[in-house]
Structures are given as structure tokens and as C-alpha cells.
């Protein structure tokens, strides 16, 4: 924990530091007569004077923003155990490569002949993702997982129409991430929820029942699912869907659990998105940037967005001539910098390294599970893969909820786990350490969580009042979301 001048201190807004007449840097006086911009811009793009711009020195600005940056918790600081998000360490090598001027300063409208290296890089990334997933082809365009889902479901819709078999239903297990039903609805489908089995897995009997009507376009399922549990009957489910002319959409956000170990293509997936920013280490959080490439089986290749990168001998081209394509889903070619980072990660680890990464992620999650299972209740006690879901039922007996535990963790210097998700677990605490952390950090986290469990038993009031060491205590989160104050005004001081 930082000292009195560190994290515990509240940093005001920069306007509060303003002092009339103070400047950071002043341009020298003009040596030529000034142009009358009022005339050239003809009032179109000209705004009036900005009132009360803060008057501060350069060092004021620097320190203000530096101090604010110190209030952020990040994966560079310590364990970031958000489940489902896969907050892993981002090797600095990726950053170096993404910033190489030859890559970072490309213009998306440069002609193909000038960007052969970039096209080759995209081609190589596609090949790597094809090898990892066992699917036929990949589009790199989508900007996030949710965007990849939409792209995938638009392809499913196009394929159903093309087969003269328009269907309106998408099946989604009740353990699903919220983006799945949102995507299905956005793509024009109706969602039917399937209740999970008592083991937290896909219920094949329910699946068979829902398939009877012949209106199912696809099943969207996360593998391993959001309880961190592998779907042991996924191949059987795929066969059942295919028999009925329906598609299997695998939400690949949890690919971190089995890269190099199993292939979604072999499980029978027709389409899946890959969160490069989760599995392949590119930085994420705070809304982006991300990249959500979509891999498809042969059945959906012709519907992929344009353009695709094609190789002819030593030349790479962008192919737009794909008559059944769903079209473009994003400007230009996707978040290119994220593609560079992901390929750097994949190439620097290699086949064996990627497999070791998945094994490390599973090992770490199970290490935490073992360390905490005496103190926290496991609602689904089947084998965990890369994340483990506890609930707060034991702590609730002392009047302490999962959110109280999360706030108390802040006092111990950790980012909390994912809260209250998946929805089928009441009071969920979903922990995903990833492969990034060593045993010392895991032990420190386990010790903090066990100490909190002890506090829940012996002094629940203490936990309910947390956090105590942060710049702000508990926020009224509803009010902060519903009536946020986004603009500084002198009167609001
Ligand atoms: C993160 C996640 C998504 C959405 O991905 P974004 O890149 O955040 O849009 C979808 N499904 C699951 C299971 C996820 O964990």
C-alpha cells in the first residue's frame, strides 16, 4: 500500500488546481500577421472561448495525471482474478512489435503492394488460429468478442436463408454470458434458454426436446462453460444439431483453458469467436481495444466478411469477390495492432508454449480452488478448468455478501474476482488467476481470502464496512450510474 501521498489520498479534478495566469508553455509571439480563422472556418467548426480552462503549469498537469494513473489497479500491479475476462499479463515484447513504425504508421488505404508485410502478418495469424481451433477459415475483422458473436450469428442467418430454411430460434444455456442472448436478438433471432444440469453442464435431453420443432438455427454455448466446467458431451450436441440442420456456435472466450490441448473444430463447432485480448494476451479493460476474430467450419466459409487475405505464391492480396459474404463488419481490416500483439504472443510461445500456458492456467485455478474450498462454498463441485466459481452462502450465514468480500479484498491490495456471474450461482465469486502469476502471488491471494472468511465469522461488521484504505469508501453505485456528474462547474464545487 502506498503512503499518505499515495493511493489512500483523493485526487481532485484538475480545475481545482487552476491558478489565474499560470501557464505551462507559451508559444513565441507570431512573426506574421494572424489569419482570420473566423472567416476561413465561416463559423462552421469554430467554437467560442472555452470558459474556465484550468490554468496550470506543466508539472501540475503531469503530476495530476500521474497520480490518477497510480489509483488504477492493473495487471502490471498484481493478481487480477476477474473470471471470464482472462486478465493475463501482456508481455512487453508484444508492445514493442506493435509500435514498430512500419506497422504502427501504416495507412489503411495504402495499396496492397505497399503493405505486403501487413497482409502476410494477417495471413500468418489466420493460419495460426486455424491450427489452434481446427476450423476452416478465420475473419480478423471483429473488434471484440461480442462483435465476433454478431458476425458469427449473421453468418448463421445467411446460411439458413441460403439453404431456404429460415429459422428463428437460438438456444442458449442459462449459464451463458450476457452477450450471447444479446447477440442472438440483435441478429434477429428469438432466444430460448436451456436450464443446465445439476452438474452445471449442457442438458442433452432438453436440447433434443428443443430441436424437435425444426426452428432452431443454432446453439450458442461457451466451452468450457462459465462455471469453468468442460462440456463433456459437446461433440454429441454438435451431432444432434447437425442432424437437424442447426449450427453449433462455440463462445471461445474461454479458449485459454485448452489451447493446444483440444480443438473446437474436432468438437463439431461451426463457428466460434476468439477473444484475442483474453487468450492471446493483448491488453484489454475499460472497453477496448480488442479483437474478436471468428473461426468457421467449411459450412460457413462462403459467408465470411470481406475482405479475406489470400495468398498466391509470395504475394498476398485482399479478396473482395465473395458473392455470399455477409459484407464488411468493420472499417478496414480490424484492430490491426491487436493482431500484431496476438501473433507475437503466439509465435513467441510456439505450440508447446501455448499448451503449457493452458495447463498453467488450469493448474493455477485449481491451486486456488484447493486453497479456498474449506472456507468458501463450491456450488458446482465438478472438476474446474481455468476458473473456479465459489458462492457466498457460508458467509451469508454471518450476514456478509459477496460484494462485501470484494470490497474487503481491496483493503488487502487485490482486485476482486468477478461478482454475481454466472447468473445461475447466487452470490457468485468467480476467480480466474490465469497462468501469469507464480505461486507466491496465488498464496498471498489465498491468504487474504481466508483471512476475510475468518473476519466474516468473527467480525462480520468489519467486512460489511469495507473498504477502509481506498481514496473513496463505498460508492452509491446505482446513483453513480444513473445520475453521474460528468461535467465540472464552479457552482458544483
Ligand atoms: C468476455 C466474454 C464475451 C464478450 O467478449 P468481449 O470481447 O468483452 O466483447 C463473451 N462471452 C464470454 C463467455 C466472455 O467471457
XYZ file of C-alpha atoms and ligand atoms in Angstrom:
508
model
C 0.000 0.000 0.000
C 1.307 3.449 -0.865
C 1.866 6.026 1.844
C -0.246 9.024 2.750
C 0.562 10.694 -0.561
C -0.344 7.544 -2.479
C -3.440 5.615 -3.090
C -5.346 6.497 0.016
C -5.269 10.160 -0.989
C -8.021 11.530 -3.071
C -7.020 13.392 -6.206
C -9.333 16.252 -7.084
C -10.111 17.443 -10.580
C -7.521 19.495 -12.457
C -9.824 22.537 -12.385
C -9.291 22.726 -8.634
C -5.567 23.298 -9.239
C -6.153 26.248 -11.517
C -4.446 29.495 -10.589
C -5.118 32.618 -12.704
C -2.255 33.436 -15.068
C -0.298 30.252 -14.516
C 0.840 28.671 -17.773
C 2.701 25.572 -18.794
C 4.170 26.725 -22.055
C 3.666 29.812 -24.149
C 4.220 29.978 -27.888
C 6.561 32.795 -29.005
C 4.865 35.875 -30.457
C 3.811 35.471 -34.085
C 6.194 36.858 -36.676
C 3.499 37.069 -39.340
C 0.057 38.629 -39.254
C -2.515 36.155 -37.937
C -5.015 34.704 -40.414
C -8.619 35.415 -39.667
C -9.830 31.904 -38.953
C -13.270 33.252 -38.299
C -13.558 33.838 -41.989
C -11.926 30.681 -43.305
C -13.919 28.417 -40.997
C -17.023 30.538 -41.621
C -18.415 29.726 -38.231
C -18.798 26.052 -39.134
C -16.168 24.471 -36.963
C -15.375 27.364 -34.681
C -16.352 27.268 -31.050
C -16.400 30.175 -28.708
C -13.990 30.804 -25.877
C -13.727 27.852 -23.514
C -14.677 29.092 -20.131
C -12.549 28.360 -17.139
C -9.953 26.183 -18.768
C -7.649 25.237 -15.911
C -4.577 27.432 -15.721
C -1.824 25.135 -14.570
C 1.860 24.526 -15.093
C 3.296 21.585 -16.956
C 4.367 19.874 -13.768
C 0.869 20.362 -12.322
C -0.580 18.526 -15.302
C 2.000 15.795 -15.257
C 1.655 15.124 -11.545
C -2.115 15.233 -11.632
C -2.365 12.594 -14.332
C 0.478 10.551 -12.933
C -1.246 10.462 -9.542
C -4.518 9.484 -11.183
C -2.729 6.671 -13.007
C -1.468 5.424 -9.654
C -5.051 4.981 -8.486
C -5.649 2.372 -11.167
C -5.256 -1.232 -10.313
C -3.789 -3.114 -13.243
C -2.462 -6.496 -14.162
C 1.007 -4.926 -14.052
C 0.499 -4.413 -10.340
C -0.711 -7.760 -9.102
C -3.146 -10.639 -9.459
C -6.228 -9.649 -11.424
C -8.551 -12.564 -10.799
C -11.640 -11.462 -12.798
C -13.273 -14.658 -14.019
C -14.416 -14.960 -17.642
C -12.277 -11.936 -18.526
C -8.887 -13.664 -18.627
C -6.829 -10.728 -17.387
C -3.380 -12.052 -18.143
C -0.026 -10.343 -18.210
C 0.846 -8.691 -21.522
C 4.468 -9.335 -22.484
C 6.325 -6.122 -23.329
C 7.648 -7.752 -26.480
C 4.137 -7.515 -27.975
C 4.057 -3.808 -27.262
C 7.466 -3.251 -28.833
C 6.400 -5.017 -32.003
C 3.015 -3.300 -32.264
C 4.831 0.054 -32.068
C 7.327 -0.658 -34.839
C 6.865 2.291 -37.198
C 6.455 0.004 -40.212
C 3.404 -1.490 -38.548
C 2.066 1.334 -36.411
C 2.228 4.003 -39.105
C 0.579 2.132 -41.940
C -2.370 3.814 -43.541
C -5.353 1.552 -44.087
C -5.799 2.897 -47.612
C -2.262 2.098 -48.738
C -2.278 -0.066 -51.865
C -1.723 -3.798 -51.450
C 1.770 -3.695 -52.985
C 2.941 -1.392 -50.191
C 1.565 -3.449 -47.327
C 2.625 -6.959 -48.230
C 4.194 -7.443 -44.805
C 0.997 -6.469 -43.001
C -1.055 -8.796 -45.185
C 1.411 -11.601 -44.586
C 1.136 -10.980 -40.858
C -2.660 -11.224 -41.034
C -2.388 -14.350 -43.131
C 0.000 -15.921 -40.609
C -2.278 -15.072 -37.724
C -5.183 -16.651 -39.553
C -3.117 -19.788 -40.181
C -2.161 -19.945 -36.504
C -5.787 -19.588 -35.407
C -6.866 -22.229 -37.927
C -4.255 -24.613 -36.496
C -5.296 -23.832 -32.908
C -9.039 -24.176 -33.479
C -9.133 -26.870 -36.154
C -11.606 -24.734 -38.104
C -11.521 -23.961 -41.842
C -11.032 -20.174 -42.044
C -10.976 -17.071 -39.860
C -12.018 -13.434 -40.236
C -9.912 -10.990 -38.240
C -12.261 -8.027 -38.580
C -14.474 -8.021 -35.477
C -13.342 -5.587 -32.804
C -14.361 -7.605 -29.731
C -15.863 -10.882 -28.593
C -19.411 -9.554 -28.693
C -18.797 -8.152 -32.162
C -17.452 -11.552 -33.209
C -20.613 -13.166 -31.883
C -22.741 -10.866 -34.006
C -20.585 -11.584 -37.052
C -20.921 -15.318 -36.418
C -24.671 -15.231 -35.964
C -25.145 -13.097 -39.073
C -23.316 -15.843 -40.979
C -25.621 -18.456 -39.432
C -28.607 -16.397 -40.505
C -27.243 -16.014 -44.035
C -26.575 -19.767 -44.266
C -30.104 -20.650 -43.086
C -31.623 -18.301 -45.657
C -29.331 -19.617 -48.341
C -30.496 -23.160 -47.616
C -34.043 -21.943 -47.896
C -34.548 -22.821 -44.289
C -35.021 -19.581 -42.390
C -35.142 -20.340 -38.691
C -35.945 -18.046 -35.835
C -34.722 -19.731 -32.629
C -31.336 -19.750 -30.937
C -30.802 -21.974 -27.905
C -28.611 -20.665 -25.082
C -27.816 -22.369 -21.762
C -28.716 -20.452 -18.602
C -25.038 -20.250 -17.621
C -24.236 -18.102 -20.682
C -22.500 -14.740 -20.775
C -24.995 -11.913 -21.316
C -23.546 -11.081 -24.705
C -24.854 -14.387 -26.152
C -28.591 -13.648 -25.852
C -27.970 -10.004 -26.751
C -26.178 -11.116 -29.920
C -28.890 -13.570 -30.921
C -31.589 -10.932 -30.547
C -29.504 -8.354 -32.398
C -29.091 -10.813 -35.272
C -32.867 -11.170 -35.451
C -33.395 -14.411 -33.545
C -35.592 -15.358 -30.637
C -33.736 -16.792 -27.637
C -34.818 -19.937 -25.826
C -32.934 -20.637 -22.611
C -31.901 -24.172 -21.689
C -31.565 -24.979 -17.999
C -28.215 -26.570 -17.091
C -27.939 -29.991 -15.459
C -27.182 -30.219 -11.738
C -23.524 -30.577 -12.741
C -23.739 -27.184 -14.463
C -23.405 -28.627 -17.967
C -25.484 -28.696 -21.122
C -28.660 -30.788 -20.781
C -28.818 -33.030 -23.866
C -32.388 -34.137 -23.153
C -33.527 -30.547 -23.098
C -31.517 -29.903 -26.276
C -33.248 -32.832 -28.030
C -36.671 -31.531 -26.981
C -35.969 -28.056 -28.305
C -34.649 -29.415 -31.595
C -37.892 -31.248 -32.330
C -39.729 -28.260 -33.767
C -37.134 -27.742 -36.531
C -36.939 -23.977 -35.920
C -33.547 -23.931 -34.194
C -30.837 -22.096 -36.142
C -28.060 -22.613 -33.608
C -26.990 -23.441 -30.099
C -24.648 -20.876 -28.560
C -22.546 -22.441 -25.838
C -19.363 -21.461 -24.041
C -16.687 -24.151 -23.806
C -15.560 -24.673 -21.112
C -18.653 -23.009 -19.753
C -18.842 -20.027 -17.458
C -18.635 -22.276 -14.404
C -15.178 -23.280 -15.617
C -16.577 -26.743 -16.357
C -15.836 -28.598 -19.586
C -18.867 -29.713 -21.617
C -18.221 -33.458 -21.811
C -20.961 -34.045 -24.381
C -20.211 -31.195 -26.735
C -19.452 -33.480 -29.706
C -22.726 -35.320 -29.157
C -24.571 -31.987 -29.006
C -22.912 -30.954 -32.284
C -24.058 -34.147 -33.973
C -27.621 -33.636 -32.722
C -27.648 -30.075 -34.047
C -26.201 -31.023 -37.428
C -28.728 -33.812 -37.811
C -31.421 -31.152 -37.521
C -29.734 -28.701 -39.845
C -28.739 -26.396 -36.989
C -25.329 -24.877 -36.233
C -23.088 -25.071 -33.179
C -21.771 -21.678 -32.050
C -18.959 -22.028 -29.539
C -18.264 -18.936 -27.484
C -14.478 -19.118 -27.419
C -13.865 -16.593 -24.653
C -12.555 -19.456 -22.517
C -10.148 -20.809 -25.102
C -7.365 -20.074 -22.615
C -8.322 -23.328 -20.893
C -7.494 -25.654 -23.786
C -5.265 -24.065 -26.411
C -3.015 -26.791 -27.808
C -4.974 -29.477 -25.975
C -8.287 -29.725 -27.817
C -9.734 -28.206 -30.970
C -13.253 -26.766 -31.224
C -13.271 -27.934 -34.851
C -12.946 -31.520 -33.643
C -15.810 -30.918 -31.197
C -18.051 -30.105 -34.152
C -18.149 -26.314 -33.878
C -19.398 -24.459 -36.960
C -18.489 -21.025 -35.750
C -16.669 -19.541 -32.785
C -15.239 -16.223 -31.795
C -11.819 -15.917 -30.235
C -11.085 -13.076 -27.855
C -7.515 -12.256 -28.833
C -7.478 -9.833 -25.916
C -8.178 -12.626 -23.472
C -6.494 -15.784 -24.722
C -3.569 -14.204 -26.535
C -2.581 -11.572 -24.018
C -3.262 -8.336 -25.832
C -4.233 -5.673 -23.268
C -7.877 -5.051 -22.535
C -10.145 -3.495 -19.999
C -12.012 -0.260 -19.848
C -13.791 -1.073 -23.094
C -11.038 -1.898 -25.506
C -9.419 -2.019 -27.875
C -9.974 -5.681 -28.520
C -10.154 -8.138 -31.354
C -12.673 -10.913 -31.772
C -11.741 -12.994 -34.823
C -14.319 -15.557 -35.881
C -13.376 -19.041 -36.997
C -15.807 -21.060 -39.101
C -16.166 -24.595 -40.383
C -16.302 -25.311 -44.108
C -20.101 -24.948 -43.959
C -19.848 -21.207 -43.290
C -16.691 -20.158 -45.168
C -18.533 -18.549 -48.077
C -20.390 -16.181 -45.721
C -17.268 -14.737 -44.068
C -16.972 -10.933 -44.149
C -14.933 -9.319 -46.921
C -12.109 -8.860 -47.459
C -10.152 -12.031 -46.712
C -6.399 -12.170 -47.171
C -5.433 -14.635 -49.885
C -2.012 -15.935 -50.758
C -0.777 -16.618 -54.266
C 2.825 -17.750 -54.213
C 4.785 -14.983 -52.495
C 2.064 -12.377 -52.801
C -0.796 -11.507 -50.547
C -3.981 -9.887 -51.746
C -7.261 -8.756 -50.286
C -10.142 -10.662 -51.790
C -13.447 -8.852 -52.053
C -15.080 -11.124 -54.604
C -17.143 -13.320 -52.327
C -20.754 -13.168 -53.516
C -22.303 -14.799 -50.433
C -20.307 -12.778 -47.912
C -22.274 -11.003 -45.192
C -20.218 -7.943 -46.170
C -17.912 -5.841 -44.060
C -18.417 -5.758 -40.309
C -15.844 -3.104 -39.556
C -13.953 -0.287 -41.229
C -10.833 -1.590 -42.938
C -9.308 -4.794 -41.525
C -9.955 -4.847 -37.795
C -7.850 -3.584 -34.896
C -4.555 -4.286 -36.596
C -2.360 -3.502 -33.576
C -4.134 -6.202 -31.605
C -3.442 -8.680 -34.395
C 0.271 -7.850 -34.203
C 0.298 -8.412 -30.445
C -1.570 -11.707 -30.682
C 0.714 -13.080 -33.371
C 3.765 -12.009 -31.370
C 2.403 -13.889 -28.367
C 1.567 -16.997 -30.377
C 4.900 -17.053 -32.203
C 6.990 -16.397 -29.113
C 5.335 -19.227 -27.161
C 5.036 -21.699 -30.023
C 2.963 -24.855 -29.972
C 4.422 -26.276 -26.757
C 4.428 -22.921 -25.025
C 0.749 -22.352 -25.772
C -0.135 -25.755 -24.395
C 1.930 -25.058 -21.280
C 0.072 -21.744 -20.934
C -3.313 -23.512 -20.891
C -2.028 -26.099 -18.429
C -0.653 -23.344 -16.214
C -3.996 -21.539 -16.234
C -5.838 -24.709 -15.197
C -3.244 -25.551 -12.566
C -3.411 -22.071 -11.030
C -7.227 -22.091 -10.887
C -7.193 -25.462 -9.187
C -4.496 -24.338 -6.758
C -6.764 -21.501 -5.672
C -9.739 -23.836 -5.533
C -7.872 -26.181 -3.163
C -6.675 -23.279 -1.092
C -10.155 -21.851 -0.599
C -12.556 -24.763 -0.622
C -12.523 -25.134 3.161
C -13.671 -21.547 3.580
C -15.904 -20.917 0.594
C -18.747 -22.997 -0.781
C -18.446 -24.579 -4.243
C -21.925 -24.685 -5.765
C -20.803 -26.959 -8.617
C -18.143 -29.254 -7.240
C -17.251 -30.948 -10.557
C -13.711 -30.555 -11.942
C -12.638 -26.962 -12.661
C -10.632 -25.893 -15.639
C -9.206 -22.366 -15.863
C -11.591 -20.678 -13.444
C -13.402 -21.632 -10.269
C -16.773 -20.384 -9.075
C -17.493 -20.142 -5.360
C -20.541 -18.571 -3.743
C -21.106 -16.595 -0.567
C -23.587 -18.975 1.098
C -21.295 -19.721 4.079
C -20.561 -16.041 4.639
C -24.230 -15.137 4.195
C -24.879 -17.068 7.413
C -22.950 -14.210 9.119
C -24.743 -11.541 7.120
C -21.866 -10.956 4.682
C -22.484 -10.873 0.934
C -20.116 -11.467 -1.981
C -19.909 -7.731 -2.657
C -18.691 -7.154 0.930
C -15.963 -9.730 0.372
C -14.987 -7.978 -2.866
C -14.734 -4.600 -1.101
C -12.669 -6.079 1.709
C -10.250 -7.579 -0.817
C -9.421 -4.016 -1.892
C -8.055 -3.407 1.592
C -5.742 -6.369 1.091
C -4.490 -4.896 -2.190
C -6.185 -7.243 -4.645
C -8.581 -6.700 -7.483
C -11.789 -8.573 -6.680
C -12.957 -11.584 -8.662
C -15.974 -11.417 -10.981
C -19.101 -10.952 -8.912
C -22.581 -12.394 -9.291
C -21.837 -14.165 -12.570
C -22.766 -16.714 -13.870
C -26.341 -15.873 -13.049
C -27.205 -19.444 -12.071
C -24.993 -19.085 -8.998
C -26.458 -16.843 -6.344
C -23.753 -14.693 -4.759
C -21.092 -15.950 -7.157
C -17.365 -15.277 -6.702
C -15.760 -16.284 -9.954
C -11.980 -16.495 -9.819
C -9.632 -16.802 -12.786
C -5.966 -16.333 -11.887
C -4.643 -17.180 -15.417
C -1.187 -18.636 -15.960
C 0.518 -15.294 -15.377
C 1.058 -15.499 -11.643
C 3.528 -17.504 -9.643
C 2.798 -19.476 -6.533
C 3.754 -16.616 -4.157
C 1.073 -14.314 -5.571
C -1.512 -17.109 -5.507
C -0.607 -17.863 -1.887
C -0.970 -14.202 -0.958
C -4.419 -14.085 -2.565
C -5.496 -17.293 -0.842
C -4.252 -15.947 2.489
C -6.238 -12.719 2.021
C -9.404 -14.595 1.078
C -9.030 -16.925 4.060
C -8.419 -14.026 6.377
C -11.611 -12.410 5.074
C -13.510 -15.663 5.670
C -12.238 -15.557 9.262
C -13.327 -11.946 9.606
C -16.780 -12.925 8.305
C -17.076 -15.414 11.151
C -15.553 -13.296 13.901
C -16.255 -9.688 12.933
C -18.739 -9.515 10.053
C -19.342 -5.806 10.707
C -15.741 -5.122 9.679
C -16.225 -6.789 6.299
C -19.565 -5.086 5.695
C -17.937 -1.700 6.219
C -15.022 -2.253 3.814
C -13.110 -0.800 2.065
C -11.166 1.384 4.535
C -7.930 2.118 2.680
C -9.154 3.371 -0.705
C -9.491 7.032 -1.747
C -13.256 6.663 -1.695
C -15.217 4.304 0.503
C -18.319 2.552 -0.754
C -19.961 4.336 -3.605
C -23.654 4.518 -4.222
C -23.157 2.525 -7.407
C -26.730 2.887 -8.601
C -26.672 6.654 -8.208
C -23.231 6.857 -9.812
C -24.585 5.029 -12.867
C -27.966 6.729 -13.038
C -27.048 10.304 -12.303
C -23.364 10.670 -12.988
C -21.770 14.112 -12.766
C -19.700 14.296 -15.921
C -19.003 17.997 -16.190
C -17.194 20.280 -13.838
C -18.865 23.552 -12.973
C -17.678 26.058 -10.476
C -21.066 26.013 -8.819
C -20.909 22.261 -8.336
C -17.903 22.591 -6.043
C -15.678 -11.667 -22.471
C -16.724 -12.607 -22.927
C -17.545 -12.301 -24.032
C -17.524 -10.959 -24.744
O -16.286 -10.572 -25.221
P -15.879 -9.023 -25.362
O -14.572 -9.064 -26.034
O -15.849 -8.467 -23.984
O -16.948 -8.370 -26.203
C -18.447 -13.248 -24.451
N -18.571 -14.427 -23.804
C -17.820 -14.739 -22.733
C -18.001 -16.076 -22.062
C -16.880 -13.836 -22.245
O -16.148 -14.133 -21.166
